[in-house]
Short mmCIF file of C-alpha atoms in Angstrom, two decimals:
data_model
loop_
_atom_site.label_atom_id
_atom_site.label_comp_id
_atom_site.label_asym_id
_atom_site.label_seq_id
_atom_site.Cartn_x
_atom_site.Cartn_y
_atom_site.Cartn_z
CA MET A 1 -17.77 32.09 -30.76
CA ARG A 2 -19.96 29.06 -30.22
CA LYS A 3 -21.59 28.28 -26.93
CA PRO A 4 -21.68 24.59 -25.84
CA SER A 5 -25.42 24.09 -25.85
CA ALA A 6 -24.96 20.35 -25.35
CA LEU A 7 -23.12 20.98 -22.11
CA LEU A 8 -25.61 23.38 -20.55
CA LEU A 9 -28.54 22.55 -18.29
CA PRO A 10 -31.69 24.65 -17.76
CA ALA A 11 -31.22 27.40 -15.23
CA GLY A 12 -32.34 26.53 -11.72
CA LEU A 13 -31.96 22.77 -12.20
CA ILE A 14 -30.23 21.63 -9.01
CA LEU A 15 -31.50 18.26 -7.93
CA VAL A 16 -33.75 15.98 -9.96
CA MET A 17 -35.82 13.32 -8.21
CA VAL A 18 -37.87 11.17 -10.56
CA LEU A 19 -40.24 8.55 -9.19
CA ILE A 20 -41.78 6.13 -11.63
CA SER A 21 -44.09 3.43 -10.35
CA GLY A 22 -45.82 0.60 -12.11
CA CYS A 23 -46.85 -3.02 -11.89
CA THR A 24 -45.19 -5.76 -13.91
CA ALA A 25 -47.22 -8.34 -15.80
CA LEU A 26 -46.22 -11.81 -14.63
CA GLY A 27 -48.17 -14.06 -16.98
CA GLY A 28 -46.62 -17.48 -17.55
CA LEU A 29 -44.42 -17.38 -14.43
CA PHE A 30 -44.79 -19.56 -11.37
CA GLY A 31 -46.83 -17.51 -8.90
CA GLY A 32 -47.60 -14.88 -11.52
CA ASP A 33 -51.31 -15.27 -10.93
CA VAL A 34 -51.04 -14.25 -7.25
CA ILE A 35 -48.09 -11.83 -7.22
CA ASN A 36 -48.12 -8.07 -7.89
CA VAL A 37 -44.70 -6.40 -8.13
CA GLN A 38 -44.67 -2.62 -7.63
CA GLN A 39 -41.59 -1.12 -9.28
CA SER A 40 -40.16 2.32 -8.51
CA ILE A 41 -37.25 4.25 -10.01
CA VAL A 42 -35.60 7.15 -8.19
CA GLN A 43 -33.11 9.46 -9.92
CA ASN A 44 -30.85 11.49 -7.64
CA GLY A 45 -28.94 14.58 -8.68
CA VAL A 46 -28.07 15.56 -12.27
CA GLN A 47 -26.58 13.75 -15.22
CA ASP A 48 -23.98 16.33 -16.30
CA VAL A 49 -22.31 17.18 -13.03
CA ILE A 50 -19.79 19.43 -14.77
CA VAL A 51 -20.92 22.06 -17.28
CA VAL A 52 -18.88 24.56 -19.27
CA LYS A 53 -20.50 27.98 -19.57
CA ASP A 54 -19.85 31.67 -20.27
CA ILE A 55 -17.14 31.14 -22.89
CA LEU A 56 -15.55 34.47 -23.77
CA THR A 57 -12.53 35.80 -25.66
CA ILE A 58 -11.10 39.24 -24.96
CA PRO A 59 -10.54 40.95 -27.36
CA LYS A 60 -13.40 39.54 -29.36
CA SER A 61 -13.00 38.13 -32.86
CA PRO A 62 -11.83 39.35 -35.36
CA LEU A 63 -8.34 39.73 -33.85
CA LEU A 64 -5.15 41.36 -35.06
CA PRO A 65 -1.88 39.53 -35.67
CA ASP A 66 0.60 39.53 -32.75
CA GLN A 67 -2.21 40.35 -30.31
CA GLN A 68 -2.51 38.89 -26.85
CA LEU A 69 -5.90 37.44 -25.98
CA SER A 70 -7.62 35.72 -23.08
CA LEU A 71 -9.94 32.76 -23.50
CA SER A 72 -12.02 32.28 -20.38
CA PHE A 73 -14.95 30.14 -19.29
CA ILE A 74 -16.61 28.80 -16.15
CA LEU A 75 -16.63 25.20 -14.91
CA GLU A 76 -19.59 24.56 -12.62
CA ASN A 77 -20.22 21.54 -10.42
CA LYS A 78 -23.99 21.04 -10.64
CA ASP A 79 -23.99 18.36 -7.96
CA LYS A 80 -24.87 19.74 -4.52
CA LEU A 81 -23.42 16.87 -2.48
CA LYS A 82 -20.27 15.45 -4.12
CA ASP A 83 -16.85 16.84 -5.08
CA VAL A 84 -15.66 16.44 -8.67
CA LYS A 85 -12.05 15.27 -8.57
CA ASN A 86 -9.05 15.39 -10.90
CA VAL A 87 -10.54 18.05 -13.16
CA ARG A 88 -8.10 18.77 -16.00
CA ILE A 89 -8.43 21.32 -18.79
CA ASP A 90 -6.45 20.69 -21.98
CA MET A 91 -6.31 22.85 -25.10
CA PHE A 92 -5.40 19.98 -27.41
CA ASN A 93 -5.76 21.81 -30.73
CA ALA A 94 -5.06 25.49 -31.38
CA PRO A 95 -3.62 25.89 -34.89
CA THR A 96 -1.60 29.07 -35.57
CA MET A 97 -1.95 30.25 -31.93
CA ARG A 98 1.08 30.74 -29.67
CA ASN A 99 1.69 30.73 -25.94
CA SER A 100 1.38 33.91 -23.88
CA GLY A 101 4.95 34.97 -24.63
CA GLY A 102 4.51 34.34 -28.33
CA THR A 103 7.58 32.07 -28.41
CA THR A 104 6.01 28.65 -29.01
CA LEU A 105 3.12 27.34 -31.08
CA CYS A 106 0.34 25.79 -29.01
CA ASN A 107 0.28 22.82 -31.35
CA LEU A 108 4.02 22.11 -31.04
CA TYR A 109 4.25 18.77 -29.28
CA VAL A 110 7.41 17.02 -28.21
CA ALA A 111 7.11 13.73 -30.06
CA SER A 112 7.91 10.48 -28.32
CA GLY A 113 11.59 9.56 -28.70
CA TYR A 114 12.74 13.18 -28.89
CA THR A 115 13.80 15.42 -26.05
CA GLN A 116 13.50 19.11 -25.41
CA CYS A 117 17.21 19.37 -26.11
CA ASP A 118 16.73 18.05 -29.65
CA ILE A 119 14.35 20.82 -30.65
CA ASN A 120 15.64 23.52 -28.29
CA ILE A 121 12.20 23.98 -26.73
CA GLY A 122 11.22 23.63 -23.10
CA THR A 123 13.46 22.32 -20.33
CA CYS A 124 16.59 20.53 -21.58
CA LEU A 125 17.38 17.64 -19.25
CA PRO A 126 20.87 16.17 -18.73
CA GLN A 127 21.60 13.04 -20.73
CA GLU A 128 22.19 10.98 -17.58
CA THR A 129 18.64 11.84 -16.49
CA LEU A 130 17.26 10.72 -19.84
CA ALA A 131 19.24 7.46 -19.98
CA GLY A 132 16.82 4.57 -20.43
CA VAL A 133 13.82 6.87 -20.06
CA GLN A 134 11.47 7.57 -22.94
CA ALA A 135 10.39 11.15 -23.37
CA PRO A 136 6.73 11.90 -22.66
CA PRO A 137 4.46 11.45 -25.72
CA GLN A 138 3.53 15.11 -25.77
CA GLN A 139 3.87 18.38 -23.94
CA ARG A 140 1.56 21.40 -23.80
CA TYR A 141 2.79 24.97 -24.13
CA CYS A 142 -0.59 26.69 -23.89
CA ILE A 143 -1.92 25.89 -20.46
CA PRO A 144 -4.73 27.27 -18.26
CA ASP A 145 -4.18 29.34 -15.13
CA GLN A 146 -5.56 26.43 -13.02
CA CYS A 147 -6.84 22.88 -13.39
CA GLY A 148 -4.13 22.00 -15.89
CA ALA A 149 -2.10 18.76 -15.90
CA GLU A 150 -1.94 18.86 -12.10
CA GLY A 151 -5.73 18.68 -11.84
CA CYS A 152 -8.04 20.31 -9.31
CA VAL A 153 -11.13 19.64 -7.23
CA ILE A 154 -14.44 21.45 -7.76
CA LEU A 155 -16.60 21.48 -4.66
CA PRO A 156 -20.37 20.90 -4.68
CA GLY A 157 -22.10 23.87 -6.31
CA GLU A 158 -18.77 25.64 -6.97
CA GLU A 159 -18.02 27.69 -10.07
CA LYS A 160 -14.36 27.75 -11.08
CA PRO A 161 -13.12 30.31 -13.67
CA ILE A 162 -10.56 29.07 -16.21
CA THR A 163 -8.36 31.36 -18.31
CA PHE A 164 -5.91 30.74 -21.16
CA THR A 165 -3.59 33.61 -22.13
CA LEU A 166 -2.52 33.26 -25.76
CA MET A 167 -0.91 35.20 -28.60
CA THR A 168 -2.29 35.36 -32.13
CA PRO A 169 0.00 34.45 -35.04
CA SER A 170 2.20 37.10 -36.62
CA SER A 171 1.37 38.68 -39.98
CA ASN A 172 4.18 36.66 -41.52
CA ASP A 173 2.78 33.41 -40.01
CA ILE A 174 -0.53 33.94 -41.81
CA LYS A 175 1.08 35.55 -44.90
CA ASN A 176 -0.73 38.80 -44.12
CA ILE A 177 -4.12 37.37 -45.10
CA LYS A 178 -7.35 36.85 -43.20
CA THR A 179 -7.33 33.49 -41.44
CA ASP A 180 -10.05 31.56 -39.66
CA THR A 181 -9.04 29.21 -36.88
CA LYS A 182 -10.59 27.25 -34.03
CA LEU A 183 -9.47 26.48 -30.50
CA ASP A 184 -10.44 22.99 -29.28
CA PHE A 185 -10.29 22.17 -25.58
CA LYS A 186 -11.54 19.42 -23.33
CA ALA A 187 -12.39 19.00 -19.67
CA THR A 188 -11.82 15.62 -18.05
CA TYR A 189 -12.81 14.67 -14.52
CA GLU A 190 -13.22 11.75 -12.16
CA PHE A 191 -16.57 10.85 -10.66
CA ASP A 192 -18.42 7.94 -9.01
CA GLY A 193 -21.69 6.41 -10.15
CA SER A 194 -23.88 4.34 -7.83
CA LEU A 195 -26.92 2.10 -7.76
CA ASN A 196 -29.07 1.03 -4.83
CA TYR A 197 -31.29 -1.90 -5.81
CA ILE A 198 -33.95 -3.38 -3.52
CA VAL A 199 -35.39 -6.66 -4.74
CA SER A 200 -37.96 -8.97 -3.15
CA ALA A 201 -37.84 -12.73 -2.54
CA ILE A 202 -40.93 -14.82 -1.96
CA SER A 203 -41.37 -18.35 -0.64
CA THR A 204 -42.95 -21.06 -2.74
CA ASP A 205 -44.99 -21.97 0.35
CA GLU A 206 -46.44 -18.44 0.37
CA ILE A 207 -47.33 -18.69 -3.30
CA VAL A 208 -49.18 -21.93 -2.73
CA LYS A 209 -51.06 -20.43 0.21
CA ARG A 210 -52.08 -17.42 -1.91
CA GLN A 211 -53.27 -19.67 -4.71
CA ARG A 212 -55.44 -21.60 -2.27
CA SER A 213 -56.95 -18.47 -0.75
CA GLY A 214 -57.17 -16.50 -3.98
CA ASP A 215 -55.42 -13.51 -2.37
CA LYS A 216 -52.63 -11.47 -3.94
CA ALA A 217 -49.08 -10.99 -2.57
CA ASN A 218 -47.78 -7.44 -3.13
CA LEU A 219 -44.01 -7.17 -3.59
CA PHE A 220 -41.92 -4.02 -3.93
CA THR A 221 -38.83 -3.36 -6.03
CA THR A 222 -36.90 -0.09 -6.33
CA LYS A 223 -33.85 1.23 -8.21
CA SER A 224 -32.14 4.38 -6.94
CA TYR A 225 -29.56 5.91 -9.29
CA GLY A 226 -26.85 8.29 -8.14
CA SER A 227 -25.89 11.50 -9.96
CA GLY A 228 -23.42 11.66 -12.79
CA PRO A 229 -23.32 10.88 -16.51
CA VAL A 230 -22.51 7.17 -16.12
CA GLN A 231 -25.32 5.00 -14.75
CA ILE A 232 -25.34 1.43 -13.47
CA ASP A 233 -28.51 -0.54 -14.14
CA VAL A 234 -29.70 -4.06 -13.34
CA GLU A 235 -32.46 -6.37 -14.58
CA LEU A 236 -33.58 -9.79 -13.51
CA GLN A 237 -34.00 -12.47 -16.13
CA GLY A 238 -37.60 -13.65 -16.18
CA ALA A 239 -39.46 -13.06 -12.93
CA PRO A 240 -38.81 -9.66 -11.24
CA TYR A 241 -38.36 -11.38 -7.88
CA ILE A 242 -36.20 -14.06 -6.26
CA LEU A 243 -37.81 -17.39 -5.47
CA SER A 244 -37.22 -19.26 -2.23
CA GLY A 245 -37.72 -23.00 -2.13
CA GLY A 246 -39.67 -22.79 1.13
CA ASN A 247 -39.20 -25.02 4.20
CA THR A 248 -40.39 -28.19 2.41
CA PRO A 249 -38.87 -27.84 -1.02
CA ILE A 250 -39.26 -30.44 -3.71
CA SER A 251 -35.55 -30.03 -4.41
CA THR A 252 -32.87 -29.62 -1.77
CA SER A 253 -31.31 -26.70 -3.68
CA GLN A 254 -32.65 -23.17 -3.86
CA PRO A 255 -33.90 -21.79 -7.22
CA GLU A 256 -31.39 -19.65 -9.07
CA THR A 257 -31.97 -16.08 -10.27
CA VAL A 258 -29.97 -14.40 -13.04
CA MET A 259 -29.12 -10.68 -12.79
CA PHE A 260 -27.79 -8.61 -15.69
CA PHE A 261 -25.88 -5.40 -14.90
CA THR A 262 -25.26 -2.74 -17.53
CA ILE A 263 -23.32 0.53 -17.62
CA LYS A 264 -24.73 3.43 -19.65
CA ASN A 265 -23.45 6.84 -20.65
CA ARG A 266 -26.38 9.25 -20.38
CA GLY A 267 -24.39 12.52 -20.30
CA SER A 268 -23.30 15.08 -22.91
CA GLY A 269 -19.70 13.86 -23.11
CA THR A 270 -17.86 10.58 -23.47
CA LEU A 271 -16.26 8.04 -21.18
CA VAL A 272 -12.46 8.30 -21.44
CA ASN A 273 -11.26 5.42 -23.64
CA SER A 274 -14.92 4.27 -23.77
CA GLN A 275 -14.33 1.80 -20.96
CA ILE A 276 -14.45 1.19 -17.23
CA ASP A 277 -10.93 0.41 -16.08
CA SER A 278 -10.04 -2.68 -14.11
CA ASN A 279 -10.91 -2.67 -10.38
CA GLN A 280 -13.18 0.37 -10.73
CA MET A 281 -16.60 -1.34 -10.41
CA GLN A 282 -17.92 -3.06 -7.33
CA ILE A 283 -21.14 -4.96 -6.59
CA ILE A 284 -22.10 -5.90 -3.02
CA PHE A 285 -24.61 -8.68 -2.44
CA PRO A 286 -26.22 -9.18 0.99
CA PRO A 287 -25.16 -12.12 3.24
CA GLU A 288 -28.40 -14.02 2.55
CA LEU A 289 -27.56 -14.32 -1.17
CA GLU A 290 -24.97 -16.62 -2.67
CA VAL A 291 -23.26 -15.71 -5.93
CA VAL A 292 -23.07 -19.09 -7.64
CA ASN A 293 -19.47 -20.01 -8.35
CA GLY A 294 -18.68 -20.29 -12.05
CA LYS A 295 -21.90 -18.55 -13.03
CA TYR A 296 -20.90 -14.90 -13.04
CA SER A 297 -19.14 -12.52 -15.41
CA GLU A 298 -15.53 -13.39 -16.20
CA GLN A 299 -14.58 -9.72 -15.77
CA PHE A 300 -15.30 -10.07 -12.02
CA SER A 301 -13.93 -11.92 -9.06
CA CYS A 302 -16.27 -12.44 -6.09
CA THR A 303 -15.38 -12.96 -2.43
CA ASP A 304 -17.75 -13.95 0.38
CA ASN A 305 -16.36 -12.36 3.54
CA GLY A 306 -19.13 -13.69 5.80
CA GLN A 307 -20.89 -10.33 5.97
CA ASN A 308 -21.61 -9.98 2.26
CA THR A 309 -20.28 -11.00 -1.14
CA VAL A 310 -18.14 -8.37 -2.86
CA CYS A 311 -17.57 -8.63 -6.62
CA LYS A 312 -14.97 -6.42 -8.33
CA ASN A 313 -13.95 -6.18 -11.98
CA THR A 314 -10.38 -7.29 -11.33
CA GLY A 315 -10.50 -9.95 -14.04
CA ASN A 316 -10.48 -13.69 -13.61
CA VAL A 317 -8.56 -16.90 -14.39
CA ASP A 318 -9.74 -20.31 -15.56
CA SER A 319 -9.25 -23.64 -13.79
CA THR A 320 -5.71 -23.89 -15.14
CA GLY A 321 -4.76 -20.47 -13.79
CA LYS A 322 -4.78 -18.85 -17.23
CA LYS A 323 -6.01 -15.28 -17.26
CA VAL A 324 -9.28 -15.03 -19.18
CA SER A 325 -10.11 -11.37 -18.53
CA ASP A 326 -8.30 -8.23 -17.33
CA GLY A 327 -11.51 -6.81 -15.87
CA VAL A 328 -11.85 -3.92 -18.32
CA ILE A 329 -15.48 -3.25 -19.29
CA PRO A 330 -15.73 -1.69 -22.78
CA LEU A 331 -18.70 0.45 -23.86
CA TYR A 332 -20.12 0.47 -27.39
CA ARG A 333 -22.57 3.16 -28.41
CA ASP A 334 -22.64 4.42 -24.83
CA GLN A 335 -23.52 1.08 -23.24
CA SER A 336 -21.67 -1.98 -22.00
CA ARG A 337 -22.29 -4.91 -24.33
CA SER A 338 -20.33 -7.59 -22.55
CA SER A 339 -22.34 -9.88 -20.31
CA LEU A 340 -22.16 -8.61 -16.72
CA ARG A 341 -24.16 -11.63 -15.61
CA PHE A 342 -24.50 -12.89 -12.05
CA THR A 343 -26.41 -15.98 -10.94
CA VAL A 344 -27.57 -15.79 -7.32
CA LYS A 345 -29.69 -17.85 -4.96
CA LEU A 346 -30.72 -17.74 -1.33
CA LYS A 347 -28.39 -19.56 1.02
CA GLN A 348 -31.30 -20.66 3.22
CA PRO A 349 -35.07 -20.85 2.58
CA LEU A 350 -37.11 -17.92 3.84
CA ASN A 351 -38.79 -18.22 7.21
CA GLU A 352 -41.04 -15.28 6.33
CA PRO A 353 -43.64 -15.14 3.52
CA PHE A 354 -41.44 -12.71 1.60
CA ARG A 355 -38.52 -10.39 2.22
CA SER A 356 -36.59 -7.57 0.48
CA PHE A 357 -32.82 -7.48 -0.03
CA GLN A 358 -30.51 -4.59 -0.90
CA ILE A 359 -27.83 -4.85 -3.58
CA THR A 360 -25.50 -1.91 -4.13
CA SER A 361 -23.03 -1.11 -6.89
CA THR A 362 -20.49 1.68 -7.46
CA VAL A 363 -18.27 2.58 -10.40
CA THR A 364 -15.40 5.08 -10.63
CA TYR A 365 -14.70 6.54 -14.05
CA ASN A 366 -13.06 9.36 -15.99
CA TYR A 367 -15.32 11.50 -18.13
CA GLU A 368 -14.57 13.97 -20.92
CA LEU A 369 -16.35 17.04 -22.26
CA ARG A 370 -15.18 18.81 -25.43
CA ASN A 371 -15.80 22.27 -26.80
CA SER A 372 -14.36 24.77 -29.25
CA VAL A 373 -14.20 28.46 -30.02
CA ALA A 374 -13.97 29.84 -33.57
CA MET A 375 -12.12 33.06 -34.27
CA THR A 376 -10.69 35.12 -37.12
CA ILE A 377 -7.27 36.79 -37.36
CA ASN A 378 -7.24 39.63 -39.85
CA PRO A 379 -4.49 42.21 -40.47
CA PHE A 380 -5.63 45.79 -39.87
CA GLN A 381 -7.36 47.48 -42.84
CA ASN A 382 -7.58 44.17 -44.72
CA VAL A 383 -11.16 44.58 -45.89
#
């Protein structure tokens, strides 16, 4: 029996707060000689909010043929503030093993296009019910006592025990010889990731004043990441601050700033389908910032409601009305590679020397953890 070391966290780790501060070198940028930007990063909670622990089979391996056994383990929500929703446990591969009654192989799936009536397994539905309806692609016969296909919720800090009751193969099934097998199961759940980003804007007038006086302007930037295995991040292209044209700008338009958002998997498992589904990511820009039309990611549509600008990955269409994106954000090697690019600028020049603005982002995703248990079935006195 193998314990899932990749899924376990050190004992006593409840809430992690990491604060990293530093100053960014601004050589070659306008105002870089008189601006210091203090950057801070705050990490809230834990990365793996769900862990699988205390895996146990009773009786222990090696097992006898035609013997009932229980596979049990604990699911723990390591987050102390948020529920983990739609938790589902699925034993997707259990060769030679049978359900608790010993009547059906765990690995017997009802293939698409066939019905339970065709193979005389499961619930046989009337033909009128099946008319025009395709059978489900698969069906499980070895299911847990809770958190199965119906899903469940694990509360903050809660530990939820999971049990599978199974039957080992018969002596005839394994031809009366010692057989090694492995039970593979996965835990999927739904969770939300979040980012709180505070970025500073400074007036060109203030920069000129500082250059005349020789004094420095100290700006502050912070990124606060929420708990969970999927993290949203953001970087500014070039200068780590937004520039305001001041009250007497050379140009009538405000300077533009480019922001790049990325999604990263930093947990022990995988993102289901390695993607963020459509309409599951949202970015909220403050009312003082304008998201420049035509200069943001095609996966998103942005709406200015007067209070703020809300961008969602619902996809987009071109000038002819043709759909150019469905909004799905794929991940490659645990990171989004498509350009989640947003060009923003201040709607009005700053009246103050400098000012900070808050940008928030959330993402809802489905996450998967996998594990397995090895065991041996050996007829009695077969030594």
